[in-house]
mmCIF file of C-alpha atoms in Angstrom:
data_model
loop_
_atom_site.group_PDB
_atom_site.id
_atom_site.type_symbol
_atom_site.label_atom_id
_atom_site.label_comp_id
_atom_site.label_asym_id
_atom_site.label_seq_id
_atom_site.Cartn_x
_atom_site.Cartn_y
_atom_site.Cartn_z
ATOM 1 C CA MET V 145 161.937 31.315 -81.357
ATOM 2 C CA LYS V 146 161.430 27.761 -80.250
ATOM 3 C CA LYS V 147 157.867 26.347 -80.576
ATOM 4 C CA ILE V 148 156.331 24.601 -77.559
ATOM 5 C CA GLY V 149 153.556 22.055 -77.727
ATOM 6 C CA VAL V 150 151.617 21.479 -74.565
ATOM 7 C CA ILE V 151 149.670 18.178 -74.209
ATOM 8 C CA THR V 152 147.103 17.986 -71.451
ATOM 9 C CA HIS V 153 143.280 17.373 -71.132
ATOM 10 C CA TYR V 154 142.345 20.067 -73.522
ATOM 11 C CA PHE V 155 140.882 18.736 -76.847
ATOM 12 C CA GLY V 156 137.108 18.360 -76.468
ATOM 13 C CA SER V 157 137.217 19.101 -72.731
ATOM 14 C CA LYS V 158 134.064 20.299 -70.938
ATOM 15 C CA ASN V 159 135.791 20.664 -67.552
ATOM 16 C CA TYR V 160 136.074 24.184 -66.336
ATOM 17 C CA GLY V 161 139.255 23.606 -64.369
ATOM 18 C CA GLY V 162 141.020 21.568 -66.974
ATOM 19 C CA LEU V 163 140.430 24.338 -69.648
ATOM 20 C CA LEU V 164 141.461 27.099 -67.177
ATOM 21 C CA GLN V 165 144.770 25.408 -66.459
ATOM 22 C CA ALA V 166 145.239 24.874 -70.175
ATOM 23 C CA TYR V 167 144.710 28.556 -70.857
ATOM 24 C CA ALA V 168 146.920 29.579 -67.937
ATOM 25 C CA LEU V 169 150.048 27.624 -69.046
ATOM 26 C CA CYS V 170 149.950 28.879 -72.552
ATOM 27 C CA LYS V 171 149.316 32.466 -71.524
ATOM 28 C CA PHE V 172 152.151 32.306 -69.016
ATOM 29 C CA LEU V 173 154.647 30.910 -71.436
ATOM 30 C CA ASN V 174 153.655 33.318 -74.306
ATOM 31 C CA GLU V 175 153.879 36.420 -71.851
ATOM 32 C CA ARG V 176 157.405 35.221 -71.158
ATOM 33 C CA GLY V 177 158.317 35.430 -74.758
ATOM 34 C CA CYS V 178 157.689 31.880 -75.834
ATOM 35 C CA TYR V 179 155.592 30.522 -78.608
ATOM 36 C CA ALA V 180 153.370 27.896 -76.902
ATOM 37 C CA GLU V 181 150.036 26.275 -77.936
ATOM 38 C CA GLN V 182 148.015 23.295 -76.879
ATOM 39 C CA ILE V 183 148.340 20.206 -79.021
ATOM 40 C CA SER V 184 144.840 19.233 -80.268
ATOM 41 C CA TYR V 185 145.107 15.515 -79.173
ATOM 42 C CA ASP V 186 142.072 13.351 -79.640
ATOM 43 C CA SER V 187 142.611 10.602 -76.985
ATOM 44 C CA SER V 188 139.369 8.944 -77.822
ATOM 45 C CA TYR V 189 140.755 7.659 -81.149
ATOM 46 C CA LYS V 190 142.357 4.207 -80.853
ATOM 47 C CA LYS V 191 145.027 2.672 -83.125
ATOM 48 C CA SER V 192 142.844 -0.244 -83.868
ATOM 49 C CA ASN V 193 139.244 -0.634 -83.136
ATOM 50 C CA LYS V 194 139.678 -4.372 -83.530
ATOM 51 C CA SER V 195 142.331 -4.796 -81.106
ATOM 52 C CA LEU V 196 141.471 -6.219 -77.637
ATOM 53 C CA ARG V 197 142.434 -4.325 -74.629
ATOM 54 C CA LEU V 198 141.386 -3.757 -71.122
ATOM 55 C CA LEU V 199 139.184 -0.670 -70.541
ATOM 56 C CA THR V 200 140.222 1.942 -68.056
ATOM 57 C CA ILE V 201 137.918 2.473 -65.140
ATOM 58 C CA ASN V 202 136.746 5.841 -66.535
ATOM 59 C CA GLU V 203 136.105 4.386 -69.962
ATOM 60 C CA ILE V 204 133.864 1.820 -68.376
ATOM 61 C CA LYS V 205 132.074 4.609 -66.445
ATOM 62 C CA ASP V 206 131.563 6.633 -69.605
ATOM 63 C CA ARG V 207 130.122 3.569 -71.397
ATOM 64 C CA ILE V 208 127.686 2.982 -68.585
ATOM 65 C CA LYS V 209 126.725 6.594 -68.580
ATOM 66 C CA SER V 210 125.965 6.454 -72.282
ATOM 67 C CA ILE V 211 123.505 3.630 -71.749
ATOM 68 C CA ILE V 212 121.975 4.958 -68.546
ATOM 69 C CA ALA V 213 121.645 8.696 -69.451
ATOM 70 C CA PRO V 214 118.937 8.274 -72.090
ATOM 71 C CA VAL V 215 116.825 6.331 -69.605
ATOM 72 C CA CYS V 216 117.389 8.945 -66.971
ATOM 73 C CA TYR V 217 116.168 11.706 -69.318
ATOM 74 C CA LYS V 218 112.861 9.845 -69.720
ATOM 75 C CA PHE V 219 112.284 10.306 -66.014
ATOM 76 C CA SER V 220 113.571 13.831 -65.806
ATOM 77 C CA ASP V 221 112.956 17.169 -67.396
ATOM 78 C CA TYR V 222 113.962 16.605 -71.141
ATOM 79 C CA LYS V 223 114.890 20.329 -71.319
ATOM 80 C CA ILE V 224 118.003 19.416 -69.378
ATOM 81 C CA LYS V 225 119.524 18.015 -72.513
ATOM 82 C CA SER V 226 119.196 21.296 -74.411
ATOM 83 C CA SER V 227 120.510 23.111 -71.366
ATOM 84 C CA LEU V 228 123.602 20.978 -71.308
ATOM 85 C CA LEU V 229 124.184 21.609 -74.972
ATOM 86 C CA GLN V 230 124.074 25.401 -74.238
ATOM 87 C CA ARG V 231 126.754 24.713 -71.486
ATOM 88 C CA GLU V 232 128.809 22.797 -74.001
ATOM 89 C CA LYS V 233 128.642 25.686 -76.503
ATOM 90 C CA ALA V 234 129.669 28.256 -73.913
ATOM 91 C CA ILE V 235 132.676 26.125 -72.938
ATOM 92 C CA SER V 236 133.540 25.415 -76.574
ATOM 93 C CA ILE V 237 133.765 29.077 -77.432
ATOM 94 C CA PHE V 238 136.308 29.538 -74.735
ATOM 95 C CA ARG V 239 138.247 26.390 -75.629
ATOM 96 C CA THR V 240 138.752 27.499 -79.157
ATOM 97 C CA ALA V 241 140.182 30.797 -77.913
ATOM 98 C CA ILE V 242 142.996 29.055 -76.233
ATOM 99 C CA PRO V 243 146.030 28.816 -78.535
ATOM 100 C CA HIS V 244 145.978 25.390 -80.169
ATOM 101 C CA SER V 245 147.200 23.386 -83.112
ATOM 102 C CA LYS V 246 145.001 23.457 -86.202
ATOM 103 C CA THR V 247 145.827 19.823 -86.758
ATOM 104 C CA ILE V 248 143.951 17.369 -84.685
ATOM 105 C CA TYR V 249 146.258 14.477 -83.763
ATOM 106 C CA ASN V 250 145.367 10.885 -82.538
ATOM 107 C CA ASP V 251 147.359 7.926 -81.442
ATOM 108 C CA ILE V 252 148.443 7.168 -85.065
ATOM 109 C CA THR V 253 149.343 10.657 -86.159
ATOM 110 C CA ILE V 254 150.715 12.241 -82.980
ATOM 111 C CA GLU V 255 154.307 11.508 -84.113
ATOM 112 C CA LYS V 256 154.007 13.965 -86.894
ATOM 113 C CA SER V 257 153.797 16.795 -84.303
ATOM 114 C CA ASN V 258 157.548 16.467 -83.983
ATOM 115 C CA GLU V 259 157.733 18.442 -87.173
ATOM 116 C CA GLU V 260 155.806 21.328 -85.669
ATOM 117 C CA TYR V 261 157.455 21.779 -82.176
ATOM 118 C CA ASP V 262 160.906 21.854 -80.643
ATOM 119 C CA ILE V 263 159.800 21.408 -76.935
ATOM 120 C CA PHE V 264 157.081 19.229 -75.621
ATOM 121 C CA ILE V 265 155.372 19.789 -72.190
ATOM 122 C CA THR V 266 152.960 17.383 -70.703
ATOM 123 C CA GLY V 267 150.734 18.835 -67.938
ATOM 124 C CA SER V 268 149.284 20.081 -65.774
ATOM 125 C CA ASP V 269 146.169 18.319 -64.555
ATOM 126 C CA GLN V 270 145.845 14.596 -64.129
ATOM 127 C CA VAL V 271 147.885 13.616 -67.281
ATOM 128 C CA TRP V 272 149.608 10.842 -65.374
ATOM 129 C CA ASN V 273 146.536 9.393 -63.659
ATOM 130 C CA ILE V 274 146.850 5.615 -64.580
ATOM 131 C CA ASP V 275 143.020 5.261 -64.540
ATOM 132 C CA TRP V 276 143.120 7.529 -67.737
ATOM 133 C CA TYR V 277 146.241 6.047 -69.122
ATOM 134 C CA HIS V 278 147.194 7.262 -72.697
ATOM 135 C CA PRO V 279 150.854 6.957 -73.763
ATOM 136 C CA PRO V 280 150.897 10.455 -75.538
ATOM 137 C CA TYR V 281 150.473 12.147 -72.155
ATOM 138 C CA PHE V 282 153.833 10.498 -71.158
ATOM 139 C CA LEU V 283 155.333 12.015 -74.458
ATOM 140 C CA ASP V 284 156.134 8.512 -75.778
ATOM 141 C CA PHE V 285 155.935 9.926 -79.304
ATOM 142 C CA VAL V 286 158.618 12.587 -78.945
ATOM 143 C CA SER V 287 161.680 12.469 -81.075
ATOM 144 C CA PRO V 288 165.102 12.192 -79.318
ATOM 145 C CA LYS V 289 166.052 15.524 -80.943
ATOM 146 C CA ASN V 290 163.247 17.450 -79.094
ATOM 147 C CA LYS V 291 162.987 18.307 -75.527
ATOM 148 C CA LYS V 292 160.609 16.420 -73.044
ATOM 149 C CA ILE V 293 159.329 18.182 -70.064
ATOM 150 C CA SER V 294 156.541 17.663 -67.518
ATOM 151 C CA TYR V 295 154.977 20.723 -65.780
ATOM 152 C CA ALA V 296 152.985 20.114 -62.633
ATOM 153 C CA ALA V 297 151.816 16.688 -63.947
ATOM 154 C CA SER V 298 149.351 15.033 -61.508
ATOM 155 C CA ILE V 299 149.464 11.291 -60.708
ATOM 156 C CA SER V 300 146.485 11.423 -58.204
ATOM 157 C CA LYS V 301 147.814 8.301 -56.450
ATOM 158 C CA GLU V 302 149.289 7.866 -53.037
ATOM 159 C CA ARG V 303 151.125 4.694 -53.959
ATOM 160 C CA LEU V 304 151.956 2.809 -57.133
ATOM 161 C CA THR V 305 151.787 -0.957 -58.003
ATOM 162 C CA MET V 306 154.742 -2.747 -59.345
ATOM 163 C CA SER V 307 153.393 -2.620 -62.853
ATOM 164 C CA GLN V 308 152.735 1.101 -62.537
ATOM 165 C CA ILE V 309 156.280 1.596 -61.178
ATOM 166 C CA SER V 310 157.638 -0.184 -64.179
ATOM 167 C CA LEU V 311 155.394 2.051 -66.510
ATOM 168 C CA PHE V 312 156.695 5.321 -65.018
ATOM 169 C CA LYS V 313 160.381 4.143 -64.998
ATOM 170 C CA ARG V 314 160.117 3.261 -68.675
ATOM 171 C CA SER V 315 158.106 6.274 -69.709
ATOM 172 C CA LEU V 316 160.073 8.995 -67.835
ATOM 173 C CA SER V 317 163.683 7.819 -68.230
ATOM 174 C CA ASP V 318 164.591 10.137 -71.098
ATOM 175 C CA TYR V 319 162.893 13.350 -69.780
ATOM 176 C CA ASN V 320 164.860 16.567 -69.805
ATOM 177 C CA ALA V 321 163.088 17.811 -66.583
ATOM 178 C CA ILE V 322 160.259 16.610 -64.414
ATOM 179 C CA SER V 323 157.881 18.470 -62.178
ATOM 180 C CA VAL V 324 154.673 17.321 -60.514
ATOM 181 C CA ARG V 325 151.655 19.133 -59.051
ATOM 182 C CA GLU V 326 151.410 17.266 -55.667
ATOM 183 C CA GLU V 327 154.194 17.357 -53.117
ATOM 184 C CA SER V 328 153.534 13.739 -52.246
ATOM 185 C CA SER V 329 154.389 12.740 -55.830
ATOM 186 C CA VAL V 330 157.947 13.823 -55.430
ATOM 187 C CA ALA V 331 158.964 10.959 -53.179
ATOM 188 C CA LEU V 332 156.684 8.641 -55.160
ATOM 189 C CA LEU V 333 158.817 9.261 -58.367
ATOM 190 C CA GLU V 334 162.225 9.814 -56.783
ATOM 191 C CA ASN V 335 162.111 6.221 -55.825
ATOM 192 C CA VAL V 336 161.423 5.321 -59.496
ATOM 193 C CA ILE V 337 163.458 7.750 -61.613
ATOM 194 C CA LYS V 338 166.982 8.647 -60.672
ATOM 195 C CA MET V 339 166.667 12.427 -61.546
ATOM 196 C CA PRO V 340 165.382 15.422 -59.761
ATOM 197 C CA ILE V 341 161.627 15.788 -59.297
ATOM 198 C CA THR V 342 160.389 19.231 -58.618
ATOM 199 C CA TYR V 343 157.016 20.128 -56.987
ATOM 200 C CA CYS V 344 155.465 22.989 -58.931
ATOM 201 C CA LEU V 345 152.183 24.959 -58.883
ATOM 202 C CA ASP V 346 149.240 24.304 -61.043
ATOM 203 C CA PRO V 347 149.397 26.801 -64.065
ATOM 204 C CA THR V 348 146.261 28.609 -62.638
ATOM 205 C CA LEU V 349 148.337 29.750 -59.770
ATOM 206 C CA LEU V 350 151.085 31.187 -61.930
ATOM 207 C CA LEU V 351 148.753 34.051 -63.196
ATOM 208 C CA SER V 352 147.758 36.859 -60.791
ATOM 209 C CA GLU V 353 144.292 37.874 -59.761
ATOM 210 C CA PHE V 354 144.659 40.888 -62.168
ATOM 211 C CA GLN V 355 145.422 38.642 -65.036
ATOM 212 C CA TRP V 356 142.438 36.432 -64.235
ATOM 213 C CA ASN V 357 140.297 39.590 -64.139
ATOM 214 C CA ASP V 358 140.945 39.947 -67.834
ATOM 215 C CA ILE V 359 138.642 36.951 -68.625
ATOM 216 C CA CYS V 360 136.471 37.072 -65.523
ATOM 217 C CA SER V 361 132.897 38.124 -66.617
ATOM 218 C CA LYS V 362 130.840 40.616 -64.759
ATOM 219 C CA ARG V 363 128.793 39.663 -61.652
ATOM 220 C CA LEU V 364 125.923 37.351 -62.617
ATOM 221 C CA CYS V 365 123.824 37.451 -59.474
ATOM 222 C CA GLN V 366 123.140 40.705 -57.489
ATOM 223 C CA GLU V 367 121.930 38.907 -54.358
ATOM 224 C CA ASP V 368 124.387 37.365 -51.913
ATOM 225 C CA TYR V 369 124.852 33.703 -52.593
ATOM 226 C CA ILE V 370 126.789 30.486 -51.993
ATOM 227 C CA PHE V 371 128.370 28.879 -55.019
ATOM 228 C CA CYS V 372 128.035 25.154 -54.965
ATOM 229 C CA TYR V 373 130.340 23.415 -57.446
ATOM 230 C CA PHE V 374 130.054 19.640 -57.097
ATOM 231 C CA LEU V 375 131.677 17.234 -59.513
ATOM 232 C CA GLY V 376 130.718 14.296 -57.275
ATOM 233 C CA LYS V 377 127.433 13.046 -55.820
ATOM 234 C CA ASN V 378 128.135 13.766 -52.162
ATOM 235 C CA LEU V 379 124.621 14.261 -50.719
ATOM 236 C CA VAL V 380 125.969 15.184 -47.237
ATOM 237 C CA ALA V 381 127.875 18.179 -48.722
ATOM 238 C CA ARG V 382 124.728 19.337 -50.517
ATOM 239 C CA LYS V 383 122.718 19.050 -47.287
ATOM 240 C CA LEU V 384 125.320 21.100 -45.355
ATOM 241 C CA ALA V 385 125.234 23.831 -48.015
ATOM 242 C CA MET V 386 121.505 24.071 -47.791
ATOM 243 C CA GLU V 387 121.659 24.300 -43.949
ATOM 244 C CA TYR V 388 124.370 27.083 -44.216
ATOM 245 C CA ALA V 389 122.308 29.032 -46.805
ATOM 246 C CA ILE V 390 119.293 28.968 -44.624
ATOM 247 C CA ARG V 391 121.148 30.127 -41.489
ATOM 248 C CA HIS V 392 122.834 33.013 -43.306
ATOM 249 C CA ASN V 393 119.912 33.940 -45.631
ATOM 250 C CA LEU V 394 121.934 33.278 -48.769
ATOM 251 C CA LYS V 395 120.898 31.989 -52.210
ATOM 252 C CA ILE V 396 122.444 28.819 -53.598
ATOM 253 C CA ILE V 397 123.869 28.958 -57.085
ATOM 254 C CA THR V 398 124.662 25.559 -58.695
ATOM 255 C CA LEU V 399 125.967 24.248 -62.048
ATOM 256 C CA PRO V 400 123.880 20.974 -62.122
ATOM 257 C CA HIS V 401 124.723 17.772 -64.028
ATOM 258 C CA LEU V 402 128.364 18.532 -64.436
ATOM 259 C CA SER V 403 128.906 15.018 -65.525
ATOM 260 C CA GLY V 404 127.224 15.897 -68.747
ATOM 261 C CA HIS V 405 124.292 13.677 -67.934
ATOM 262 C CA TYR V 406 121.276 13.943 -65.715
ATOM 263 C CA ARG V 407 122.122 13.316 -61.959
ATOM 264 C CA ARG V 408 119.420 12.705 -59.434
ATOM 265 C CA CYS V 409 121.603 14.316 -56.728
ATOM 266 C CA ASP V 410 121.328 17.619 -58.575
ATOM 267 C CA ALA V 411 117.511 17.525 -59.192
ATOM 268 C CA GLY V 412 115.914 20.406 -57.126
ATOM 269 C CA PHE V 413 119.225 21.360 -55.522
ATOM 270 C CA GLY V 414 119.926 25.091 -55.531
ATOM 271 C CA ASP V 415 117.931 28.227 -55.784
ATOM 272 C CA ILE V 416 119.509 29.203 -59.115
ATOM 273 C CA GLN V 417 120.706 26.523 -61.480
ATOM 274 C CA LEU V 418 122.836 27.679 -64.220
ATOM 275 C CA TYR V 419 123.773 25.932 -67.385
ATOM 276 C CA ASP V 420 124.966 28.418 -70.097
ATOM 277 C CA ILE V 421 128.170 29.317 -68.222
ATOM 278 C CA SER V 422 131.561 29.870 -69.691
ATOM 279 C CA PRO V 423 134.921 29.371 -67.849
ATOM 280 C CA GLY V 424 135.063 33.301 -67.477
ATOM 281 C CA GLN V 425 131.567 33.101 -65.772
ATOM 282 C CA PHE V 426 132.741 30.217 -63.611
ATOM 283 C CA ILE V 427 135.493 32.474 -62.328
ATOM 284 C CA SER V 428 132.988 35.223 -61.691
ATOM 285 C CA LEU V 429 130.695 32.925 -59.717
ATOM 286 C CA VAL V 430 133.720 32.181 -57.374
ATOM 287 C CA ARG V 431 134.816 35.832 -57.283
ATOM 288 C CA TYR V 432 131.460 37.365 -56.122
ATOM 289 C CA SER V 433 130.321 34.464 -53.861
ATOM 290 C CA LYS V 434 130.001 34.821 -50.126
ATOM 291 C CA PHE V 435 131.028 31.195 -49.619
ATOM 292 C CA VAL V 436 132.166 28.347 -51.842
ATOM 293 C CA PHE V 437 130.972 24.650 -51.211
ATOM 294 C CA THR V 438 132.939 22.422 -53.585
ATOM 295 C CA ASP V 439 134.742 19.045 -54.176
ATOM 296 C CA SER V 440 136.872 20.600 -56.987
ATOM 297 C CA PHE V 441 140.629 21.260 -56.912
ATOM 298 C CA HIS V 442 140.319 24.275 -59.263
ATOM 299 C CA ALA V 443 137.395 25.753 -57.336
ATOM 300 C CA ILE V 444 139.641 25.781 -54.321
ATOM 301 C CA VAL V 445 142.330 27.404 -56.444
ATOM 302 C CA PHE V 446 140.101 30.312 -57.507
ATOM 303 C CA SER V 447 138.638 30.617 -53.981
ATOM 304 C CA HIS V 448 142.329 31.373 -52.861
ATOM 305 C CA ILE V 449 142.954 33.686 -55.782
ATOM 306 C CA TYR V 450 139.890 35.713 -54.986
ATOM 307 C CA LYS V 451 140.260 35.281 -51.174
ATOM 308 C CA ARG V 452 136.784 33.594 -50.724
ATOM 309 C CA GLU V 453 135.650 31.621 -47.794
ATOM 310 C CA PHE V 454 135.155 27.933 -48.768
ATOM 311 C CA VAL V 455 134.884 24.282 -47.576
ATOM 312 C CA VAL V 456 135.803 21.384 -49.597
ATOM 313 C CA PHE V 457 134.642 17.841 -49.441
ATOM 314 C CA SER V 458 135.422 14.387 -50.817
ATOM 315 C CA ARG V 459 133.654 13.521 -54.031
ATOM 316 C CA ASN V 460 131.668 10.631 -52.421
ATOM 317 C CA ALA V 461 131.145 11.147 -48.761
ATOM 318 C CA ILE V 462 134.220 10.006 -46.758
ATOM 319 C CA SER V 463 136.874 8.517 -48.962
ATOM 320 C CA PRO V 464 140.700 7.978 -48.679
ATOM 321 C CA MET V 465 142.744 11.216 -48.596
ATOM 322 C CA ASN V 466 142.622 13.237 -51.795
ATOM 323 C CA THR V 467 146.213 14.188 -52.492
ATOM 324 C CA ARG V 468 145.219 17.152 -54.634
ATOM 325 C CA ILE V 469 143.115 18.797 -52.035
ATOM 326 C CA SER V 470 145.489 18.060 -49.124
ATOM 327 C CA CYS V 471 148.374 19.546 -51.165
ATOM 328 C CA ILE V 472 146.639 22.840 -52.071
ATOM 329 C CA THR V 473 145.044 23.405 -48.661
ATOM 330 C CA LYS V 474 148.397 22.690 -46.997
ATOM 331 C CA LEU V 475 150.181 25.307 -49.232
ATOM 332 C CA PHE V 476 147.682 28.000 -48.118
ATOM 333 C CA HIS V 477 147.350 26.704 -44.536
ATOM 334 C CA THR V 478 143.711 26.118 -45.060
ATOM 335 C CA GLU V 479 143.667 22.382 -44.069
ATOM 336 C CA ASP V 480 140.778 22.990 -41.720
ATOM 337 C CA ARG V 481 138.610 23.730 -44.740
ATOM 338 C CA TYR V 482 138.800 20.067 -45.939
ATOM 339 C CA CYS V 483 135.853 18.381 -44.431
ATOM 340 C CA ASP V 484 137.131 14.856 -44.665
ATOM 341 C CA THR V 485 136.091 13.210 -41.375
ATOM 342 C CA GLU V 486 132.712 12.459 -39.681
ATOM 343 C CA GLU V 487 133.441 15.258 -37.201
ATOM 344 C CA LYS V 488 133.974 17.885 -39.935
ATOM 345 C CA LEU V 489 130.867 16.815 -41.862
ATOM 346 C CA SER V 490 128.552 18.931 -39.719
ATOM 347 C CA ILE V 491 127.054 22.416 -39.835
ATOM 348 C CA ALA V 492 128.525 22.898 -36.290
ATOM 349 C CA TYR V 493 132.021 22.399 -37.524
ATOM 350 C CA ILE V 494 131.501 24.714 -40.567
ATOM 351 C CA GLU V 495 130.080 27.348 -38.413
ATOM 352 C CA SER V 496 132.998 27.073 -35.926
ATOM 353 C CA LEU V 497 135.499 27.973 -38.628
ATOM 354 C CA GLU V 498 137.158 31.353 -38.375
ATOM 355 C CA LYS V 499 137.397 33.499 -41.373
ATOM 356 C CA ILE V 500 140.446 32.755 -43.413
ATOM 357 C CA ASP V 501 143.152 35.259 -42.913
ATOM 358 C CA TYR V 502 144.551 35.535 -46.457
ATOM 359 C CA SER V 503 147.091 38.113 -45.364
ATOM 360 C CA LYS V 504 148.911 35.504 -43.518
ATOM 361 C CA ASN V 505 148.381 32.662 -45.825
ATOM 362 C CA GLN V 506 150.422 33.951 -48.890
ATOM 363 C CA ILE V 507 154.010 33.424 -47.825
ATOM 364 C CA ASP V 508 154.353 29.771 -48.856
ATOM 365 C CA TYR V 509 152.318 30.300 -52.062
ATOM 366 C CA ILE V 510 154.529 33.295 -53.056
ATOM 367 C CA LYS V 511 157.745 31.193 -52.386
ATOM 368 C CA LYS V 512 156.389 28.245 -54.379
ATOM 369 C CA ARG V 513 155.276 30.455 -57.229
ATOM 370 C CA GLU V 514 158.885 31.815 -57.485
ATOM 371 C CA GLU V 515 160.288 28.332 -57.477
ATOM 372 C CA SER V 516 157.754 27.164 -60.194
ATOM 373 C CA ILE V 517 158.701 30.075 -62.416
ATOM 374 C CA SER V 518 162.411 29.294 -61.879
ATOM 375 C CA PHE V 519 161.780 25.794 -62.895
ATOM 376 C CA ILE V 520 160.202 26.896 -66.178
ATOM 377 C CA ASP V 521 162.879 29.593 -66.858
ATOM 378 C CA ASP V 522 165.645 27.040 -66.218
ATOM 379 C CA VAL V 523 164.400 24.129 -68.333
ATOM 380 C CA LEU V 524 163.417 26.578 -71.240
ATOM 381 C CA ASN V 525 166.512 28.740 -70.888
ATOM 382 C CA LEU V 526 164.462 31.911 -70.529
#
């Protein structure tokens, strides 16, 4: 049996969606008779601490947060810090249960993983987001004797610069098969790489509702509630959630300070603020909610899986089109749930939405799921 190494945003991740897609791909592959596990790749370790290089946008943000966060704690409830540690623990327990390599690799040692695996898969999630560029996510370390595949890799860009085009052309030229998570990325890469580019589903959508029930926890709140899952700081979205909750006599459940640091936008927001929440409990919060307000791709995914009512917003008020959100809502014909214009950012608009008819919104998804499975079967010879 060939051994498959999957590289994605797994090691040390505190992101619910990222870990659930990492879990899903391994589970799906292993249930089809493969031996697949996540490669424990520590992307924070650099080849040379003395070398000069330009920091990515997200690295700059992380450094700023590390400076600002301690100051924010002084002006907020210091108990938040211990609560966030509880959240990290709950997430960590789930993370370690996902099949993964015992060896922790870094930029220097990642080549040694060629001795452990026959096939390498990069994806899903934003492994090809240039703002978070790390060569191993492009499988630059893989030996020519081993297979290189991308599964539902996300670029999260609508267009590429000349230097980015050059990078993709250089990095993907020797792949055995390429698939991306957003339909718009197909055309983007077909102009760069002279090989077929396939649009596939995020791994979370490869598993059925019944498979997700295996790890979904029991109901956490017996009262009817809105689940607000906001990774960004959009205050308009939070205000609309509060208005909707008041009108419909619903509680608001939130997971505050998802950045891992105190955020003023989360202070006092929500009737029930939860910290000690595992990915299985995250799924439960979606499953038993009356309505989901979010800015998260994977919160939308689980809203569809469990047939929940939802609306989704851009991370920071109105911003350029989010390809991930546009793609997933188009697949399920729920584009009207994306509140991405001034007109849609109103309680009147949200109240005017008809209930989602999930019985009519499954045809394209079922077809795309079959195509995604066929892609995996074909490239792995299953």
